mmCIF file of C-alpha atoms in Angstrom:
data_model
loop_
_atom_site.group_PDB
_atom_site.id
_atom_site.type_symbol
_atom_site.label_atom_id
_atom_site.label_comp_id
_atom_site.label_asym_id
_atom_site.label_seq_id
_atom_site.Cartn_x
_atom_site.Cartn_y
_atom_site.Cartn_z
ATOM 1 C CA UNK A 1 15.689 87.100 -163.920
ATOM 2 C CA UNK A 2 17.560 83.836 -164.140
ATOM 3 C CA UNK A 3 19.244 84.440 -161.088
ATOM 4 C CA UNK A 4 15.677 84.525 -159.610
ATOM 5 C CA UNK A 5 14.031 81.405 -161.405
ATOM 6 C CA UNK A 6 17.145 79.669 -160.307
ATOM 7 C CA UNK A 7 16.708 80.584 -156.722
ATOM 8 C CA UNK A 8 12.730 79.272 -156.516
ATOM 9 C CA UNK A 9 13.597 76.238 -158.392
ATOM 10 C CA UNK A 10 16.585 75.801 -155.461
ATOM 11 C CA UNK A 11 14.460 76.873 -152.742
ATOM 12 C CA UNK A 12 11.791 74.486 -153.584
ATOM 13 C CA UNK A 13 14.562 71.582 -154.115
ATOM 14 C CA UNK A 14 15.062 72.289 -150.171
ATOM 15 C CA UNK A 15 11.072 71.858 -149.625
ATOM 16 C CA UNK A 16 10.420 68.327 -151.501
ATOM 17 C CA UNK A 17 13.779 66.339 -151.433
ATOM 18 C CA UNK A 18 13.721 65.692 -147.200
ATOM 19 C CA UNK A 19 10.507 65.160 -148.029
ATOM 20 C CA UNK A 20 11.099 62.935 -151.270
ATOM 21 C CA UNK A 21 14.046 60.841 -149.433
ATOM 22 C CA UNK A 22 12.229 60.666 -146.221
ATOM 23 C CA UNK A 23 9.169 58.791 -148.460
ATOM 24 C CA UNK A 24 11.240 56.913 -150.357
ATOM 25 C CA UNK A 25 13.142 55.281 -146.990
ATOM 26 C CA UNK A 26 9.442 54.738 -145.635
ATOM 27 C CA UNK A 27 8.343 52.853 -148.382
ATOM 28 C CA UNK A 28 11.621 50.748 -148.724
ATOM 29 C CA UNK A 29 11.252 49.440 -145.295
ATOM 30 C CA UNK A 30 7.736 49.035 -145.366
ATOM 31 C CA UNK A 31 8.107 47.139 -148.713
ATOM 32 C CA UNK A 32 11.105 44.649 -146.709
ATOM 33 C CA UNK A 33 8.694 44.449 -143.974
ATOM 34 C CA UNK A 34 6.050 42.993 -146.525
ATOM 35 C CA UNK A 35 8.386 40.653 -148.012
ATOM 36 C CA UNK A 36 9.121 38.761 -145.360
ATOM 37 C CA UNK A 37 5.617 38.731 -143.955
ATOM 38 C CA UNK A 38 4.787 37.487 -147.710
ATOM 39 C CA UNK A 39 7.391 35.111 -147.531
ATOM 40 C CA UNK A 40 6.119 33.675 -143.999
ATOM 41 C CA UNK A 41 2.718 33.026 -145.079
ATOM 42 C CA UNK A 42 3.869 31.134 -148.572
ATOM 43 C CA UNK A 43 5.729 29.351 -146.353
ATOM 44 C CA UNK A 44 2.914 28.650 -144.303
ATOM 45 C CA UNK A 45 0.758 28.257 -147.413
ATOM 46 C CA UNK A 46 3.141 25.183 -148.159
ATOM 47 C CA UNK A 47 3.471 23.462 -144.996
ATOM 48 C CA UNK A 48 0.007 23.518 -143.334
ATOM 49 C CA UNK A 49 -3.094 22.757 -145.890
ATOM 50 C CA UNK A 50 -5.689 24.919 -145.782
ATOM 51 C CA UNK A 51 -3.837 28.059 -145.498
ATOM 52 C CA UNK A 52 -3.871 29.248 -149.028
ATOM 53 C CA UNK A 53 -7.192 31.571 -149.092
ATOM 54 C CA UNK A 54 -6.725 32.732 -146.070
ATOM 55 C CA UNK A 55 -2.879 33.588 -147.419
ATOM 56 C CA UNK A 56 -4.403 35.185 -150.325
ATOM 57 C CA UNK A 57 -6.920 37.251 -147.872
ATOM 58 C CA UNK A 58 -4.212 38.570 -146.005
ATOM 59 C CA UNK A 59 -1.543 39.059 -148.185
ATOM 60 C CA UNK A 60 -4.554 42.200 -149.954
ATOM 61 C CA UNK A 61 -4.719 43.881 -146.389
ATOM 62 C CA UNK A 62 -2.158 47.244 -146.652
ATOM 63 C CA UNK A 63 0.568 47.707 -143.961
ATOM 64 C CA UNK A 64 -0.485 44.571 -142.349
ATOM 65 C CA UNK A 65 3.095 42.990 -143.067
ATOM 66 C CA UNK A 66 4.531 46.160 -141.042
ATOM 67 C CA UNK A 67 2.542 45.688 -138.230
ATOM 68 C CA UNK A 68 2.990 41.813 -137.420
ATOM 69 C CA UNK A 69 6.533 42.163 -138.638
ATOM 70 C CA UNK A 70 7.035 45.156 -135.403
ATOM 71 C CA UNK A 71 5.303 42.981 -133.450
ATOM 72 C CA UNK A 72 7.113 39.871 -133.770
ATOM 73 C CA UNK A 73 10.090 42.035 -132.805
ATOM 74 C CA UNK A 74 8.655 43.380 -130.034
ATOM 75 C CA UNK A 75 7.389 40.382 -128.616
ATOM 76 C CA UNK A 76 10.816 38.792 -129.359
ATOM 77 C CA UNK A 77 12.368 41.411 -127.386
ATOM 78 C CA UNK A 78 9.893 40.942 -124.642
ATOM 79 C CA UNK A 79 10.395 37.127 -124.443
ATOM 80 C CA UNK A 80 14.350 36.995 -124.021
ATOM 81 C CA UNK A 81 13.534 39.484 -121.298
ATOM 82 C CA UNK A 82 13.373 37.181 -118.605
ATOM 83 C CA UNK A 83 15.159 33.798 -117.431
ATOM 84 C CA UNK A 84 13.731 31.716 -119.811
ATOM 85 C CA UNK A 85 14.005 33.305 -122.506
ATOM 86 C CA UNK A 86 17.711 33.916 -121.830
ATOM 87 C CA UNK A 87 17.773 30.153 -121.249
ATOM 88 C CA UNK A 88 15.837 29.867 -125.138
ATOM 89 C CA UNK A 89 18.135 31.916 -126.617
ATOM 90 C CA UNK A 90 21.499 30.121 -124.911
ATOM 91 C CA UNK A 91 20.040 26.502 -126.485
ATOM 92 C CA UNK A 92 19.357 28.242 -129.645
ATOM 93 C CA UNK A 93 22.981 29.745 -130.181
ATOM 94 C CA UNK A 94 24.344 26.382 -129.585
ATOM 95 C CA UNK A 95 22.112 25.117 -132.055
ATOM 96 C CA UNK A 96 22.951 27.618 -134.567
ATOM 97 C CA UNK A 97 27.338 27.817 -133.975
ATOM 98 C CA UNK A 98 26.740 23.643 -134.507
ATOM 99 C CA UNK A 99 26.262 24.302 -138.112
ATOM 100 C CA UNK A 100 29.192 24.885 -140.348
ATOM 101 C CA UNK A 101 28.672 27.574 -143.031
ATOM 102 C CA UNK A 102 25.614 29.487 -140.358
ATOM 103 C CA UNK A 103 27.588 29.078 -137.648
ATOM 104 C CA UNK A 104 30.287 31.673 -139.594
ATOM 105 C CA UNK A 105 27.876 34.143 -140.534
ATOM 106 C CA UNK A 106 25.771 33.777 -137.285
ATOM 107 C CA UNK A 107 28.569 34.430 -135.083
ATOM 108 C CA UNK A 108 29.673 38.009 -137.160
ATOM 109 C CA UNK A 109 26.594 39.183 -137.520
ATOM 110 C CA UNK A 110 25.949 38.680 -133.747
ATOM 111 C CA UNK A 111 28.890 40.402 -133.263
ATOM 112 C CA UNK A 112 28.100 43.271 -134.698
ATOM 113 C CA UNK A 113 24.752 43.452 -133.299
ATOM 114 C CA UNK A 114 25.869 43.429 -129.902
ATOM 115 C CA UNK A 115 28.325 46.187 -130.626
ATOM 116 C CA UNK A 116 26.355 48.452 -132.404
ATOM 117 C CA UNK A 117 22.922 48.240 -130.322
ATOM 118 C CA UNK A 118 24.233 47.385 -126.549
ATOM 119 C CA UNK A 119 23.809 49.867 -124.117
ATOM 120 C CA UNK A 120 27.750 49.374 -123.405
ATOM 121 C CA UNK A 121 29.345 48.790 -126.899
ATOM 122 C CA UNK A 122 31.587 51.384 -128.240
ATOM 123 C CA UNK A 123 30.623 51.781 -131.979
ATOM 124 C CA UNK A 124 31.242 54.663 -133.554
ATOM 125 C CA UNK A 125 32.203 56.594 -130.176
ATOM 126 C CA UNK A 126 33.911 59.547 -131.788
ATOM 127 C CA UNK A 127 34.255 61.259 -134.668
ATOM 128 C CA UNK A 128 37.776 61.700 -136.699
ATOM 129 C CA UNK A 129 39.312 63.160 -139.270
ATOM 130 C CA UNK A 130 41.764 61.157 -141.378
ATOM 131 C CA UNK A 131 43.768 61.391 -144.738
ATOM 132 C CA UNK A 132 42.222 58.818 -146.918
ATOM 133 C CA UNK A 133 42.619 57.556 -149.402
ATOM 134 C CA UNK A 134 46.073 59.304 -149.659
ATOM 135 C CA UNK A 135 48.174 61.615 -148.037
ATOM 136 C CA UNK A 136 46.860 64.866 -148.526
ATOM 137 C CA UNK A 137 43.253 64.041 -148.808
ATOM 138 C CA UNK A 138 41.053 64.004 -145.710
ATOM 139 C CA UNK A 139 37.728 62.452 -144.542
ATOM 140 C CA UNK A 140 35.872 61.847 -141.416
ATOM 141 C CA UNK A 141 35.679 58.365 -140.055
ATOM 142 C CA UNK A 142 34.375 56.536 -136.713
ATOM 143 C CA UNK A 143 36.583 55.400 -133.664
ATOM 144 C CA UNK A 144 35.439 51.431 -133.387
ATOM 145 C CA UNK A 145 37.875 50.080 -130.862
ATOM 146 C CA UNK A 146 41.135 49.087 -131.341
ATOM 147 C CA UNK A 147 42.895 46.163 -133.113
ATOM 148 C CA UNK A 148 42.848 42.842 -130.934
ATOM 149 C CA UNK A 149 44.466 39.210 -131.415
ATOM 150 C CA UNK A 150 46.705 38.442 -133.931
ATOM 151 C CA UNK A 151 46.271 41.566 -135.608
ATOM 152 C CA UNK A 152 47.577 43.787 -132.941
ATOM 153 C CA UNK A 153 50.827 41.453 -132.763
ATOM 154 C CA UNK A 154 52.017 42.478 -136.568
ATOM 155 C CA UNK A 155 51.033 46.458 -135.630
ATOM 156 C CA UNK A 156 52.797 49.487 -134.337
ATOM 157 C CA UNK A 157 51.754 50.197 -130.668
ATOM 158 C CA UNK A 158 49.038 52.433 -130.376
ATOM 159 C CA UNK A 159 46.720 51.771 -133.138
ATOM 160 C CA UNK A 160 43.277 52.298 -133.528
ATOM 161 C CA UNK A 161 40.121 50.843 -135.803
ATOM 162 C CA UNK A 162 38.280 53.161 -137.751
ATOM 163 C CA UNK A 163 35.299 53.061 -140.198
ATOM 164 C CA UNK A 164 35.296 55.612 -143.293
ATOM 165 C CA UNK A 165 31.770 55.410 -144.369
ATOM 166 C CA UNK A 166 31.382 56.460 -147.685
ATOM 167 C CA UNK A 167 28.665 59.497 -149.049
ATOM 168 C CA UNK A 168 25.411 59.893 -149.399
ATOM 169 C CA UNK A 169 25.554 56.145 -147.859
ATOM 170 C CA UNK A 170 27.016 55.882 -144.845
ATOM 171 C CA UNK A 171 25.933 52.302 -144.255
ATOM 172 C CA UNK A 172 28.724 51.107 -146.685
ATOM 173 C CA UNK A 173 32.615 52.029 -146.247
ATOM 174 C CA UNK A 174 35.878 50.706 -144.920
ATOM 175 C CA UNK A 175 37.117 49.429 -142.186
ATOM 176 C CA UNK A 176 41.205 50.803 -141.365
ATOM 177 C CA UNK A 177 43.344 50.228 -138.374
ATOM 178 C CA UNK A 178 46.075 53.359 -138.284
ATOM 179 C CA UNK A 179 48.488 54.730 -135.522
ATOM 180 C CA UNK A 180 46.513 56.998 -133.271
ATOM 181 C CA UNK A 181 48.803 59.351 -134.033
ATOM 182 C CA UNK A 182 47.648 59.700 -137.315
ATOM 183 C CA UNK A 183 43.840 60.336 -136.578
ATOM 184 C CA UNK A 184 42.450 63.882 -135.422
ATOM 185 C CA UNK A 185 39.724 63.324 -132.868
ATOM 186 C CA UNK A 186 36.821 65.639 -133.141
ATOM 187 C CA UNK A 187 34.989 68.058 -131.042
ATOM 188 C CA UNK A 188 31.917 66.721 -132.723
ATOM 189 C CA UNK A 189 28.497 64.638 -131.656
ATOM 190 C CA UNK A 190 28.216 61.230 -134.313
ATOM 191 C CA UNK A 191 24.928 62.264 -135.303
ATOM 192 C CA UNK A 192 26.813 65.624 -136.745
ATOM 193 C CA UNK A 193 29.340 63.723 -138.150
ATOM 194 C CA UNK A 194 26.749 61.626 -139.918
ATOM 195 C CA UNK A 195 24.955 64.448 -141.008
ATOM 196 C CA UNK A 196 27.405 66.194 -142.387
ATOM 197 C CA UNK A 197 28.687 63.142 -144.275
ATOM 198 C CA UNK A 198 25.043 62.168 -145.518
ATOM 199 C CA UNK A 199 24.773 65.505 -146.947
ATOM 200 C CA UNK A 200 28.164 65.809 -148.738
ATOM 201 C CA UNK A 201 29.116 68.581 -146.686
ATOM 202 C CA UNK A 202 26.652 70.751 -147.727
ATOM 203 C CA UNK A 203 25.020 70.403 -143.625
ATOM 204 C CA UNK A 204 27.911 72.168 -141.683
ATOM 205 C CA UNK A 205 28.057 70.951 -137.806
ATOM 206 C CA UNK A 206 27.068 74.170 -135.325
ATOM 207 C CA UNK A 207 24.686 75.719 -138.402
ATOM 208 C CA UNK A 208 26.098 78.399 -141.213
ATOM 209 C CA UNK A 209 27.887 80.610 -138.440
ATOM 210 C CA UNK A 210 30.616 77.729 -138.259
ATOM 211 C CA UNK A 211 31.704 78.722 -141.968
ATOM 212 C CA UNK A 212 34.533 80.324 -142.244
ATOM 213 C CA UNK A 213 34.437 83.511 -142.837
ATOM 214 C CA UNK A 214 36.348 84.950 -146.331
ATOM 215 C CA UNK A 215 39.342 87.441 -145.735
ATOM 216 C CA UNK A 216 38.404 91.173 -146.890
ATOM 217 C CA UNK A 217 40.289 91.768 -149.855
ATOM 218 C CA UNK A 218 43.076 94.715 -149.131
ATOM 219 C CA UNK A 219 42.238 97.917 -150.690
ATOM 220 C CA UNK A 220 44.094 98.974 -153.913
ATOM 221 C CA UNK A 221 46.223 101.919 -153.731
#
């Protein structure tokens, strides 16, 4: 009987909490979407006069900070597009790597931008497996690149940059550069990868089938 009641309650677990996780992401990012289309209109609530009741009119309609926040994006997106806008966005880099502290954080976040969502950057381009944190102890990580500059001068030859995200959050982890000798490359898709890491290894890559299968225990004489 327990065995039972403790499947249902398990087999339900699998029902609401993709479903649970899934809301819970939705409404985070349409709550930061809000915020900042909050945070626009008390800024324009301050600057131009006049603004305030129709601030306070807005800021009552549901999902509407979602919708002009997409669209911004989108237009954005559409505007840099073409020459001019490529021309826009040269003058306002310039602008922005003129000021001291910005021009730090501008320039890395850029950086990473371009890597991650260009059509031609290599982030996270394979899968590995690595010991980490110790010898002995192994996780999967993501091929970045290599090490460049000054860094690669103090290195063996042959090394390679890695990220070890960390579980159930992948979007947090460390960043290692190793010998590529020391890194098993993967006959395995990212997405898997990030799967299987997002779930704590409870989502095997290639479905249930890829388990291994347990050794029949030899017969007692």
């Amino acid at each position: 009987m327990n065995l039972k009641l403790r499947h249902y309650f398990l087999t339900g677990m699998l029902v609401w909490l993709p479903m649970g996780v899934t809301v819970w992401l939705l409404t985070w990012l349409v709550g930061t979407m809000d915020g900042i289309f909050l945070a626009v209109l008390g800024a324009l609530d301050a600057i131009i006069p006049g603004m305030h009741a129709i601030a306070v009119s807005l800021r009552n309609v549901p999902g509407l900070g979602v919708a002009l926040v997409a669209l911004v994006i989108f237009g954005t997106g559409v505007f840099v597009a073409n020459i001019f806008g490529q021309w826009w966005l040269r003058q306002w880099s310039r602008v922005i790597t003129r000021i001291p502290v910005v021009n730090s954080i501008y320039s890395s976040v850029k950086q990473v931008a371009d890597t991650l969502f260009s059509g031609s950057g290599n982030a996270f381009s394979k899968a590995l497996l690595v010991q980490y944190p110790h010898q002995g102890s192994w996780t999967i990580a993501f091929l970045t690149g290599a090490p460049g500059g000054q860094v690669a001068r103090h290195l063996p030859n042959d090394c390679v940059s890695v990220y070890v995200p960390t579980t159930p959050n992948p979007t947090s982890g460390f960043f290692l550069m190793m010998p590529r000798s020391s890194v098993v490359e993967l006959d395995m898709s990212v997405d898997d990868a990030l799967k299987y890491i997002i779930s704590m290894g409870v989502v095997v890559p290639g479905g249930p089938d890829s388990l291994p299968t347990k050794a029949n225990p030899a017969p007692t004489v």
